[in-house]
PDB file of C-alpha atoms in Angstrom:
ATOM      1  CA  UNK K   1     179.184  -4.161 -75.675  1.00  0.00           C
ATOM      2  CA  UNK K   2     181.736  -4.417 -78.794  1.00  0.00           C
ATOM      3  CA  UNK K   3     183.631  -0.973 -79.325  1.00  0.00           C
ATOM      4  CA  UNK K   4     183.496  -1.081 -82.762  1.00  0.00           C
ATOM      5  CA  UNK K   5     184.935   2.010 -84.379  1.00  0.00           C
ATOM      6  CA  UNK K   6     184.843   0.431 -88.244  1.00  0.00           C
ATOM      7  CA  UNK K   7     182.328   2.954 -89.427  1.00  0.00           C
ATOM      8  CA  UNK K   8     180.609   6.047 -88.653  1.00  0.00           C
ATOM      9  CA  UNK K   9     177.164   4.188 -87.123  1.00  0.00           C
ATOM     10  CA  UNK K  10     178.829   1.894 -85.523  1.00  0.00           C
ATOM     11  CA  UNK K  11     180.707   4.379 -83.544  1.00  0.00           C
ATOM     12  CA  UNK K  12     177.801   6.327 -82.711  1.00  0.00           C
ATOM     13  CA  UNK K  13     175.905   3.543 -81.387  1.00  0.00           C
ATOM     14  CA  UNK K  14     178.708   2.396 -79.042  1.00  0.00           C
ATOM     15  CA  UNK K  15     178.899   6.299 -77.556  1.00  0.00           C
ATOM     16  CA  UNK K  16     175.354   6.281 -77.401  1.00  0.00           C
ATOM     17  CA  UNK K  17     175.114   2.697 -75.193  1.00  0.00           C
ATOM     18  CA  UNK K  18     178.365   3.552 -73.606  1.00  0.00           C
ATOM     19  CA  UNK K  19     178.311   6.833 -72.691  1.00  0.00           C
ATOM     20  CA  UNK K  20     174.291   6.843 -72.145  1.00  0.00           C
ATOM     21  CA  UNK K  21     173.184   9.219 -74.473  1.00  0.00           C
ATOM     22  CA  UNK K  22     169.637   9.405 -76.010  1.00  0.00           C
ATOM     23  CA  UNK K  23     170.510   8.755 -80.163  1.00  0.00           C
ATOM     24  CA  UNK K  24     169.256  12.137 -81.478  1.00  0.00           C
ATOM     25  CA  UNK K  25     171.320  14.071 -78.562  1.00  0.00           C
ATOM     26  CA  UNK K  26     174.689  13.403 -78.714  1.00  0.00           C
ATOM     27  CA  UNK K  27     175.089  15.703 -82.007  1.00  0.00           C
ATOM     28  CA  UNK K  28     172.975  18.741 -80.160  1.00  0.00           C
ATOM     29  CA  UNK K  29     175.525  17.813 -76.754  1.00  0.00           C
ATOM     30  CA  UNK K  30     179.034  17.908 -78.713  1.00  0.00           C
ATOM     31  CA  UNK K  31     178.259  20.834 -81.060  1.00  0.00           C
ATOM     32  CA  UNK K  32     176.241  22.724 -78.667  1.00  0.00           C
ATOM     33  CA  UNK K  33     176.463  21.828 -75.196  1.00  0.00           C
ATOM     34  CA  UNK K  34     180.056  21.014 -75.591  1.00  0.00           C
ATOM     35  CA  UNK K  35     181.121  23.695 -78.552  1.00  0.00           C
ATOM     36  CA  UNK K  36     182.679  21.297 -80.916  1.00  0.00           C
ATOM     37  CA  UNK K  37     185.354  20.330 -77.955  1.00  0.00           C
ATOM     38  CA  UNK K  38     186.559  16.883 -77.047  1.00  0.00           C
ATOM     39  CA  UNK K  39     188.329  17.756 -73.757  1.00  0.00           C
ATOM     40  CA  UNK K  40     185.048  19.707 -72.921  1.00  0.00           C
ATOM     41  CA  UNK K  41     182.874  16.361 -74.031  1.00  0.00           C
ATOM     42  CA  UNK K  42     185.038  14.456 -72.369  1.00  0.00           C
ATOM     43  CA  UNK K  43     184.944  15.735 -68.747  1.00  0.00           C
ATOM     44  CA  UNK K  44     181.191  15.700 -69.320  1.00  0.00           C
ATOM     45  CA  UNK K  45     181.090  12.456 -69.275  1.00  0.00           C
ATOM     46  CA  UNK K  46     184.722  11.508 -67.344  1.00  0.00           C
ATOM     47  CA  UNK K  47     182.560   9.742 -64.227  1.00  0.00           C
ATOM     48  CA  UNK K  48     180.840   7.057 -67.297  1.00  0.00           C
ATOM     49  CA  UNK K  49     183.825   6.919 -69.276  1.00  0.00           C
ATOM     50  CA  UNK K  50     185.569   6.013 -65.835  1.00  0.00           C
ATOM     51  CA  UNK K  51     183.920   3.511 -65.071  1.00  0.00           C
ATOM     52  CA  UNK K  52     184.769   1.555 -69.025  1.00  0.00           C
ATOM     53  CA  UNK K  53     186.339  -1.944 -67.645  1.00  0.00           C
ATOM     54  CA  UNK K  54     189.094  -1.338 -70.315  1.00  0.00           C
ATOM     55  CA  UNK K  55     190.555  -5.486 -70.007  1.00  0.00           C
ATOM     56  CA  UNK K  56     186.998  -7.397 -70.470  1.00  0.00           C
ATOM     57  CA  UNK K  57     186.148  -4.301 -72.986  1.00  0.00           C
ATOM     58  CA  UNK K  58     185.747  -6.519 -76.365  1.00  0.00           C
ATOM     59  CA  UNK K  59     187.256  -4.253 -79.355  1.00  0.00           C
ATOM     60  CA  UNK K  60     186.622  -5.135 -82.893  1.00  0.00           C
ATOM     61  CA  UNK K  61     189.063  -5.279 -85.415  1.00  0.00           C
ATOM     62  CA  UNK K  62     189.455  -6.971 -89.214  1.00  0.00           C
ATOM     63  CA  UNK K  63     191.879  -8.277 -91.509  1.00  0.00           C
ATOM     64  CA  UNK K  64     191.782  -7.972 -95.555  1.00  0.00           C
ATOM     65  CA  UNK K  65     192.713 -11.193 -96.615  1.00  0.00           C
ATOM     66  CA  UNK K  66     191.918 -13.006 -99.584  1.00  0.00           C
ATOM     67  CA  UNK K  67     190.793 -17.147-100.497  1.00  0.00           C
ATOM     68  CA  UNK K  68     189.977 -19.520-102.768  1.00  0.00           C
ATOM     69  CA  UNK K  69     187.594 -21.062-100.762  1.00  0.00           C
ATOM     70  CA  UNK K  70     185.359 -18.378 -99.020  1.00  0.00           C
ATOM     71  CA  UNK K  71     187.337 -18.596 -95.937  1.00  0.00           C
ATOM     72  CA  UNK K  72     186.395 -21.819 -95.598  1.00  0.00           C
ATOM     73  CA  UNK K  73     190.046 -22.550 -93.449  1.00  0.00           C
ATOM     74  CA  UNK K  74     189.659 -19.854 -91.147  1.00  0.00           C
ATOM     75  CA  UNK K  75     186.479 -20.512 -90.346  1.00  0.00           C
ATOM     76  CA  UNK K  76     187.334 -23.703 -89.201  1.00  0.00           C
ATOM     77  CA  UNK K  77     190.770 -22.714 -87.918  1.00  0.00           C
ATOM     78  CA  UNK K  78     190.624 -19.295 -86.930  1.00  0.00           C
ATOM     79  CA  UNK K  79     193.120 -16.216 -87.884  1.00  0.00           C
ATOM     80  CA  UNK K  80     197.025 -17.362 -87.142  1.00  0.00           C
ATOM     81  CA  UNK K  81     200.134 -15.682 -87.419  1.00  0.00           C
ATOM     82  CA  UNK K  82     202.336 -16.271 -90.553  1.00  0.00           C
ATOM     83  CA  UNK K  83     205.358 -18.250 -88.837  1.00  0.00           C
ATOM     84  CA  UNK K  84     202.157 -21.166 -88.482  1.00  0.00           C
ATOM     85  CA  UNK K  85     200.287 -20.472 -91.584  1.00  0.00           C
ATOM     86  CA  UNK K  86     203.617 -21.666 -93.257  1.00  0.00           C
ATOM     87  CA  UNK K  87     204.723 -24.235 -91.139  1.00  0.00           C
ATOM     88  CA  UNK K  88     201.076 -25.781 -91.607  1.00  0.00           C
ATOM     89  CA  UNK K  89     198.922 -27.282 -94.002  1.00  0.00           C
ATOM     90  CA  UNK K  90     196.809 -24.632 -95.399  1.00  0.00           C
ATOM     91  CA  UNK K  91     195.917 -23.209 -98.422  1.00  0.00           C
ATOM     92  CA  UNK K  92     199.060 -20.560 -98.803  1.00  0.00           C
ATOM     93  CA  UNK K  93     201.550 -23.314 -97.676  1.00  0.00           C
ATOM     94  CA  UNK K  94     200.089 -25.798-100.867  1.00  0.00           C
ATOM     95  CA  UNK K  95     199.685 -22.921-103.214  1.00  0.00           C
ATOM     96  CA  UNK K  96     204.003 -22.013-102.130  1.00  0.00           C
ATOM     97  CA  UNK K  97     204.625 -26.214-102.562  1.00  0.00           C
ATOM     98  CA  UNK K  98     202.617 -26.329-105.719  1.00  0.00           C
ATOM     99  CA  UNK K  99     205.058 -23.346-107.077  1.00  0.00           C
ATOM    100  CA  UNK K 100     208.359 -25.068-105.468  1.00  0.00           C
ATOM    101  CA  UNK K 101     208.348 -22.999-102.464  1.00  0.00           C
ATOM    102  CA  UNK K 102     208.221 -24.624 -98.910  1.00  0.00           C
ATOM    103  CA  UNK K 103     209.982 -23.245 -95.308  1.00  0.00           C
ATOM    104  CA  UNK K 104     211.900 -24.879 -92.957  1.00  0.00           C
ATOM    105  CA  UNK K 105     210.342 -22.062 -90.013  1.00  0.00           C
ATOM    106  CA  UNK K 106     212.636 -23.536 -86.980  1.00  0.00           C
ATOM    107  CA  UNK K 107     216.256 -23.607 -89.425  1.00  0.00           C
ATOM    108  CA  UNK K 108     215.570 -20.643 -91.108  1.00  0.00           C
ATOM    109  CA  UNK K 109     215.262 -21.352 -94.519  1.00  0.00           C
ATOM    110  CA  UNK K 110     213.550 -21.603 -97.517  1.00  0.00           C
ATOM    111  CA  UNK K 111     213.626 -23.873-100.426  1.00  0.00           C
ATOM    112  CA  UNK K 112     212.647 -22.762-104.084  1.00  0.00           C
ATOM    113  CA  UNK K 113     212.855 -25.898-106.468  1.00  0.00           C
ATOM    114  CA  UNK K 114     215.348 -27.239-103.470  1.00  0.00           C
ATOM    115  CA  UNK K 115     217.761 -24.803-103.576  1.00  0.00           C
ATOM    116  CA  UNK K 116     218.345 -23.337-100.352  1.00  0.00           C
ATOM    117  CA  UNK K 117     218.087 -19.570 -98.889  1.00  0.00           C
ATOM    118  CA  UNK K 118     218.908 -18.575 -95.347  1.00  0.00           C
ATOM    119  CA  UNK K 119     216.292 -16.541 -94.149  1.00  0.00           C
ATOM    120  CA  UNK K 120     217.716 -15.591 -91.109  1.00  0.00           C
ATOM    121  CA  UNK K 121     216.961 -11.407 -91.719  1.00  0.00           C
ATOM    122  CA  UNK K 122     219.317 -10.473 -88.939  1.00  0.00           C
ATOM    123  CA  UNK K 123     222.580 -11.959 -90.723  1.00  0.00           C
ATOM    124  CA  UNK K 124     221.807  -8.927 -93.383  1.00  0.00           C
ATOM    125  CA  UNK K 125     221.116  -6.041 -91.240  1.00  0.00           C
ATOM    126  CA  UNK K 126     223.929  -4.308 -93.057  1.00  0.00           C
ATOM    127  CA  UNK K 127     222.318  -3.423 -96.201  1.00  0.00           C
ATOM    128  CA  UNK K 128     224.939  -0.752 -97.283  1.00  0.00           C
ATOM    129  CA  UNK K 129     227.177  -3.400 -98.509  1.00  0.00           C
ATOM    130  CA  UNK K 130     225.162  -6.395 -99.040  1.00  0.00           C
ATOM    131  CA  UNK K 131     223.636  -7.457-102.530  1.00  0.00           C
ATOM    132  CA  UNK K 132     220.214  -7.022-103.973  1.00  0.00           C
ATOM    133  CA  UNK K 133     219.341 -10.513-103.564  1.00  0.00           C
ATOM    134  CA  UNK K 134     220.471 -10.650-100.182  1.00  0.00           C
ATOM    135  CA  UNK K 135     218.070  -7.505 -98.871  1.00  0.00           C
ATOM    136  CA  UNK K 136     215.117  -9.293-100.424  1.00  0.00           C
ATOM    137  CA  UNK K 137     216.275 -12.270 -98.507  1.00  0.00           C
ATOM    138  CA  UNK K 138     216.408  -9.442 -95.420  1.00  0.00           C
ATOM    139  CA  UNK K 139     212.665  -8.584 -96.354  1.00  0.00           C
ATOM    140  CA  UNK K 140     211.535 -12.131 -96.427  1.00  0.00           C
ATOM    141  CA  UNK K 141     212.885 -13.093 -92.993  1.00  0.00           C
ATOM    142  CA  UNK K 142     212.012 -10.005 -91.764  1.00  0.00           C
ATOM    143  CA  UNK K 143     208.538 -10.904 -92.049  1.00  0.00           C
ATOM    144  CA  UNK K 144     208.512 -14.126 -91.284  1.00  0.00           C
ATOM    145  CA  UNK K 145     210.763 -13.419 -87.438  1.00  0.00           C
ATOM    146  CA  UNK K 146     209.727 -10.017 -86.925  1.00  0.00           C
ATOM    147  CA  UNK K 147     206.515  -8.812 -88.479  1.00  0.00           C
ATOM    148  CA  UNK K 148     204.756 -12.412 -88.949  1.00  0.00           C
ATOM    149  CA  UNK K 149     201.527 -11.309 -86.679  1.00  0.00           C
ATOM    150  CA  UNK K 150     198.101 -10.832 -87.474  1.00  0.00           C
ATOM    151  CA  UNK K 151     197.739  -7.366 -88.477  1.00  0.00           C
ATOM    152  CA  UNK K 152     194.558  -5.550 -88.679  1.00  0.00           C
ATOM    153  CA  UNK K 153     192.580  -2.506 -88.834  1.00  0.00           C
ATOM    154  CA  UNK K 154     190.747  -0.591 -86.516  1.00  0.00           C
ATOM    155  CA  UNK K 155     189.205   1.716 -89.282  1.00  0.00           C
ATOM    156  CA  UNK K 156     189.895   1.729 -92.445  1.00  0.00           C
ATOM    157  CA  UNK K 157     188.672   4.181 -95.284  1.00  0.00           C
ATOM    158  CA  UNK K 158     189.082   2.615 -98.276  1.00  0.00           C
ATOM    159  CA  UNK K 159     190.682  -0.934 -97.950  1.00  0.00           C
ATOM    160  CA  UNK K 160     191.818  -0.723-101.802  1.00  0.00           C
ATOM    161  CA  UNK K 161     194.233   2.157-101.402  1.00  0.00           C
ATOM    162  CA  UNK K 162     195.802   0.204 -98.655  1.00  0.00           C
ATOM    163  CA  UNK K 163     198.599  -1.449-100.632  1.00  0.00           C
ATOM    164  CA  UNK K 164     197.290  -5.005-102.566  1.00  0.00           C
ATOM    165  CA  UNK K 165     196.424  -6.875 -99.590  1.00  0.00           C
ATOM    166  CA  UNK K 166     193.005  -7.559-101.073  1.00  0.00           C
ATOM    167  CA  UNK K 167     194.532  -9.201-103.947  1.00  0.00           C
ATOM    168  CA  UNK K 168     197.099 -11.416-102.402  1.00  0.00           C
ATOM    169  CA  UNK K 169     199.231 -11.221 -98.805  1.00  0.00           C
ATOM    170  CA  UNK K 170     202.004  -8.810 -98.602  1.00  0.00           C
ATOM    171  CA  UNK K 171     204.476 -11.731 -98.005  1.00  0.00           C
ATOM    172  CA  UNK K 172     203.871 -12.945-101.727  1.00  0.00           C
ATOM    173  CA  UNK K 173     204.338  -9.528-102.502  1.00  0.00           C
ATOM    174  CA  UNK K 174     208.052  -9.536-101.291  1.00  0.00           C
ATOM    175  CA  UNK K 175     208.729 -13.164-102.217  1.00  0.00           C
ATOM    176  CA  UNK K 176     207.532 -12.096-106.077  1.00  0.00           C
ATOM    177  CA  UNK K 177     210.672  -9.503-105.901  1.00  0.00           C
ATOM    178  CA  UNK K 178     213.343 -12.036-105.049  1.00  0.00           C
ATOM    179  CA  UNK K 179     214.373 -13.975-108.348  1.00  0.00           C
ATOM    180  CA  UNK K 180     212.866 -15.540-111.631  1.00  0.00           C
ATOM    181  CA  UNK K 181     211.608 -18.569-110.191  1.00  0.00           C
ATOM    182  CA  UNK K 182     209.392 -16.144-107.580  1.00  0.00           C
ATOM    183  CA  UNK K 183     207.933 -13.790-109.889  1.00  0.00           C
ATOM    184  CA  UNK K 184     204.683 -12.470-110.543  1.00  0.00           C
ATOM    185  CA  UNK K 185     203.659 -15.380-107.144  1.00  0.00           C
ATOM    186  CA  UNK K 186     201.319 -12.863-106.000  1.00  0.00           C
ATOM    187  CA  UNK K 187     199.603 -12.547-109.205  1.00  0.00           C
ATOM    188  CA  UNK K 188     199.050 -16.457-109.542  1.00  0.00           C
ATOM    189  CA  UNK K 189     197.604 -16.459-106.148  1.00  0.00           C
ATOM    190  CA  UNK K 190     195.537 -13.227-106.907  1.00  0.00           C
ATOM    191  CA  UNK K 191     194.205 -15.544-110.025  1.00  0.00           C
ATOM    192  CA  UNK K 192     192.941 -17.913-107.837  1.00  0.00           C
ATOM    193  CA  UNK K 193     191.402 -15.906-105.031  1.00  0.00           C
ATOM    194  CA  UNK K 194     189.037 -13.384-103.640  1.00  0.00           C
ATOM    195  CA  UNK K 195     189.209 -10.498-101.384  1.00  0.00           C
ATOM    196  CA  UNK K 196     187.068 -10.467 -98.293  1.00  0.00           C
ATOM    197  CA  UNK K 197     186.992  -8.860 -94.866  1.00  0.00           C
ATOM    198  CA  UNK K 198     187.512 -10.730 -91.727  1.00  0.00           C
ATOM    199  CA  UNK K 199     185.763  -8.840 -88.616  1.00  0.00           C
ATOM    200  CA  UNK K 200     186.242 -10.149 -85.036  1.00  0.00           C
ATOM    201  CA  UNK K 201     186.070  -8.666 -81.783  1.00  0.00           C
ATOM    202  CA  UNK K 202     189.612  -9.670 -78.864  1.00  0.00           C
ATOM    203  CA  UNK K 203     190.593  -8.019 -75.640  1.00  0.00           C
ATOM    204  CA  UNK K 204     192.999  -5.928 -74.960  1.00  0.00           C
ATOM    205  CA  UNK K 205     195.607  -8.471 -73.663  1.00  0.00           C
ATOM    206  CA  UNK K 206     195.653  -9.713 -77.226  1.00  0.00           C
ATOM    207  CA  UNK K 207     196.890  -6.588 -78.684  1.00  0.00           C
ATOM    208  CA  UNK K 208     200.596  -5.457 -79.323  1.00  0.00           C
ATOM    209  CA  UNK K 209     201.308  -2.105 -77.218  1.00  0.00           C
ATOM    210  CA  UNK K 210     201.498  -0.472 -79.869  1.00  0.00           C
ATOM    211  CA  UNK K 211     198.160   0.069 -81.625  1.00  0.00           C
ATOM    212  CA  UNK K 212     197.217   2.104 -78.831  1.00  0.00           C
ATOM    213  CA  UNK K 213     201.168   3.378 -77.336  1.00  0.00           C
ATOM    214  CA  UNK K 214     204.009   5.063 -78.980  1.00  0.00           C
ATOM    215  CA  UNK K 215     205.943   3.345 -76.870  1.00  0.00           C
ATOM    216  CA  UNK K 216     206.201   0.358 -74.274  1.00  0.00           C
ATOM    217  CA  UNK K 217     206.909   3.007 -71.400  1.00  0.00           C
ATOM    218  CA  UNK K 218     203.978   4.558 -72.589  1.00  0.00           C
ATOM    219  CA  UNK K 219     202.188   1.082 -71.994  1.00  0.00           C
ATOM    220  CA  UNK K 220     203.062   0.287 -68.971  1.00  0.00           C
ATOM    221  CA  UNK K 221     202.529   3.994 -67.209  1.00  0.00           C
ATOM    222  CA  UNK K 222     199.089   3.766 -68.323  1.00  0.00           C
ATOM    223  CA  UNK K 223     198.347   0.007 -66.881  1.00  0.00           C
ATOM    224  CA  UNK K 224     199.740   1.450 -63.897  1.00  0.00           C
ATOM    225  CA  UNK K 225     197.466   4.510 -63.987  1.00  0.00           C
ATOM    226  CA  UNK K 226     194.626   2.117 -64.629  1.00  0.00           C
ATOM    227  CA  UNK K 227     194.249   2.808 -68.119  1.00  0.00           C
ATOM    228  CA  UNK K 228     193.156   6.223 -68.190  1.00  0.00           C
ATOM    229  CA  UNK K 229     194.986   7.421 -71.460  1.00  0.00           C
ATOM    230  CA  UNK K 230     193.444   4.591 -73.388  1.00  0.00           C
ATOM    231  CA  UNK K 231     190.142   5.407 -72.200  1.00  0.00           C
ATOM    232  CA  UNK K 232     190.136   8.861 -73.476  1.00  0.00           C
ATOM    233  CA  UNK K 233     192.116   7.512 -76.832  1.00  0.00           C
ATOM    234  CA  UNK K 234     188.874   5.156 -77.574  1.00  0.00           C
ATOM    235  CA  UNK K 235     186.367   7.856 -76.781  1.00  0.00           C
ATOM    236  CA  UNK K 236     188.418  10.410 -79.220  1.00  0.00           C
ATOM    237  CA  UNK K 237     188.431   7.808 -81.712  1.00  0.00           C
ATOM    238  CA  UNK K 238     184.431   7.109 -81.798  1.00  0.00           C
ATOM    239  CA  UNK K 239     183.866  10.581 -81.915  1.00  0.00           C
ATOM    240  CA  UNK K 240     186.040  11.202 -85.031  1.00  0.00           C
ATOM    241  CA  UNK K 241     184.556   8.155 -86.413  1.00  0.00           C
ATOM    242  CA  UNK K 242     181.347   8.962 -85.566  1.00  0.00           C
ATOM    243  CA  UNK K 243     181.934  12.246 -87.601  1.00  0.00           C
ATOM    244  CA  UNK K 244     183.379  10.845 -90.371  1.00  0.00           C
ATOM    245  CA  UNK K 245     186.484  12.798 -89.384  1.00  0.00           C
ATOM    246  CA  UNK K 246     188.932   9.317 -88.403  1.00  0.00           C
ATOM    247  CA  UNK K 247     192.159   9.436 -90.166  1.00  0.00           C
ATOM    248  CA  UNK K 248     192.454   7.413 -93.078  1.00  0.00           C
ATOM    249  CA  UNK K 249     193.788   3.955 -91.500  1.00  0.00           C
ATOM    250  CA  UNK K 250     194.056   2.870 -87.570  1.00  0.00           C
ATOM    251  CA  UNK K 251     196.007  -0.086 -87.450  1.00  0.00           C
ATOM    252  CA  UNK K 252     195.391  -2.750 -84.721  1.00  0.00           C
ATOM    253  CA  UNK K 253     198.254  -5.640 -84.185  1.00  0.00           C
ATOM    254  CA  UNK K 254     197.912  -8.789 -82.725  1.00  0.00           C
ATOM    255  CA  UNK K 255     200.620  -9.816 -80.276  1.00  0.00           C
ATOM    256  CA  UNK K 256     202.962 -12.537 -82.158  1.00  0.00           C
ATOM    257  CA  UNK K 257     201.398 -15.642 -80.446  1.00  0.00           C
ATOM    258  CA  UNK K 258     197.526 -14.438 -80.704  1.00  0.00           C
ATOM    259  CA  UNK K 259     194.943 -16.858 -82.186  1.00  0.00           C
ATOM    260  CA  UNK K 260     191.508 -15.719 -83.352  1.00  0.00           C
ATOM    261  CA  UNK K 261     189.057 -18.109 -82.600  1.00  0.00           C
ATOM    262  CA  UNK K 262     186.556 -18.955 -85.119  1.00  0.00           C
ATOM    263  CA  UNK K 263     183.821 -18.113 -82.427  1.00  0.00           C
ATOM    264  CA  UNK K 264     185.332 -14.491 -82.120  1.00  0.00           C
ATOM    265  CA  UNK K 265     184.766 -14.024 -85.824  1.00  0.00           C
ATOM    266  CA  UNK K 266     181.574 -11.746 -86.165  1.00  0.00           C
ATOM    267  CA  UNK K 267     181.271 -11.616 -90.068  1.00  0.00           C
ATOM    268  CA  UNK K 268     183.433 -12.606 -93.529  1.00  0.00           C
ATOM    269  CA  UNK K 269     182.114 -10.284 -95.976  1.00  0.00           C
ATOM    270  CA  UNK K 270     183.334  -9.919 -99.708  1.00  0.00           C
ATOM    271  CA  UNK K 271     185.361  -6.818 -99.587  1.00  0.00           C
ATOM    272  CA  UNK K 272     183.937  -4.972-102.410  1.00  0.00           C
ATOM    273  CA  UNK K 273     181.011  -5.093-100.281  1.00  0.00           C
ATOM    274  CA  UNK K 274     183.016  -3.559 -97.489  1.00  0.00           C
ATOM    275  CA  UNK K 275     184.473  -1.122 -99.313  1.00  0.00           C
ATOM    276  CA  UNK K 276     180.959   0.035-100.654  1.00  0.00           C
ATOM    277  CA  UNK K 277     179.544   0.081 -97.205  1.00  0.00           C
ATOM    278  CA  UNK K 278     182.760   2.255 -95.505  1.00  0.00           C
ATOM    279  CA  UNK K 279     182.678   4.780 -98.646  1.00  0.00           C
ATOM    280  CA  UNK K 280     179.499   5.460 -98.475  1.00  0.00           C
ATOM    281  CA  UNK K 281     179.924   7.635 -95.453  1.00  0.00           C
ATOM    282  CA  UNK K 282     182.566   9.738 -97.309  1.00  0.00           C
ATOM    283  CA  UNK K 283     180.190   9.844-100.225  1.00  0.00           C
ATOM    284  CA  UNK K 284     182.309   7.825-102.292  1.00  0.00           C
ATOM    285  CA  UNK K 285     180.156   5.147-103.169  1.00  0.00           C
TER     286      UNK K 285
END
């Protein structure tokens, strides 16, 4: 069963399966039987929800990306982290040669028409006193050694007020602010491509601590206490979705080494169509 929290029927079908409620009750047991009170819901049901096998539970997430191709080279590679998208040959890593642009991931550095940049971002972690040029440099390595994993969404209300990932990836974004011979790269690859909406299901060993932790102490407490806060997180989170009530975005990353299979991709979907189907629930359509 796929806990699936990326729209308000979704959500209500997994608490209905999970948490064995008949479909035209749980609304009546909440409201009613339960006042309109999680913690009251939740011991209700604490001896089911107890019993979730949190590791083999399958949680669905997706990525807004955007392609040329319909996704044709994920869905015969898979979803990879950016430190091999660019040290590969895919479509990004042509489109960045075409323009003059290649990386050197293992040195640390990056050629535009072969002139040399360190992107090393930790020699420029003193940005009080280093130029302009340099902190874009920063940026650049920053996500290419620090925040280069697959990043996600749990839930997401309106994918297009999420910054312009549905136009091109937020890495072109910060390359585009670096010089003249980078500007305006996002925009040639938004030219070129489409937005759509990758949805897969992974396990919880695939996630970074903190989607679900505000810390790594946090993490490892609950492991030890067999995973008790995460249960009730997920629960809390289906009901809000399943009321329309989730906060705007919930944000699910991928530890740095974590490949999506293309057989744990459930669906590529044009993300206008996404968009329509998510805001319609917020009657926003």
């Amino acid at each position: 069963m796929l806990y699936d929290i990326t729209n308000p029927d979704v959500s209500y079908y997994w608490l209905h399966k999970t948490l064995q409620i008949k479909k035209d009750e749980f609304i009546e047991t909440y409201i009613i039987e339960c006042h309109n009170d999680f913690d009251t819901f939740y011991e209700k049901y604490r001896s089911i929800i107890d019993k979730i096998d949190i590791e083999n539970l399958e949680i669905v997430a997706f990525q807004v990306t955007s392609s040329s191709n319909e996704c044709a080279e994920i869905k015969k590679h898979g979803l990879h982290n950016l430190q091999w998208v660019l040290s590969n040959d895919t479509t990004l890593n042509r489109f960045l040669k075409n323009n003059n642009i290649t990386f050197d991931i293992e040195s640390k550095l990056m050629y535009i028409n072969d002139i040399a940049y360190d992107v090393d971002y930790e020699k420029y972690n003193d940005l009080d006193v280093i130029s302009k040029r340099k902190e874009q440099l920063h940026k650049i390595g920053h996500k290419i050694y620090y925040d280069f994993q697959i990043n996600a969404f749990l839930f997401c209300k309106d994918i297009y007020d999420y910054s312009t990932i549905h136009e091109a990836p937020e890495f072109l974004y910060t390359l585009s602010l670096l010089n003249k011979a980078t500007k305006e790269i996002d925009l040639k690859w938004k030219n070129i491509c489409k937005p759509y909406v990758v949805k897969f299901k992974s396990k919880l060993k695939d996630f970074a601590y903190f989607t679900f932790y505000g810390s790594e102490r946090e993490y490892i407490k609950d492991r030890q206490d067999n995973w008790s806060d995460l249960r009730r997180l997920l629960i809390l989170r289906a009901v809000e979705s399943a009321f329309s009530d989730s906060a705007s975005q919930i944000f699910a990353y991928m530890k740095p080494n974590t490949v999506i299979k293309p057989e744990n991709i459930i669906e590529y979907v044009p993300a206008e169509k996404w968009r329509k189907n998510v805001l319609k629930y917020f009657g926003k359509e």
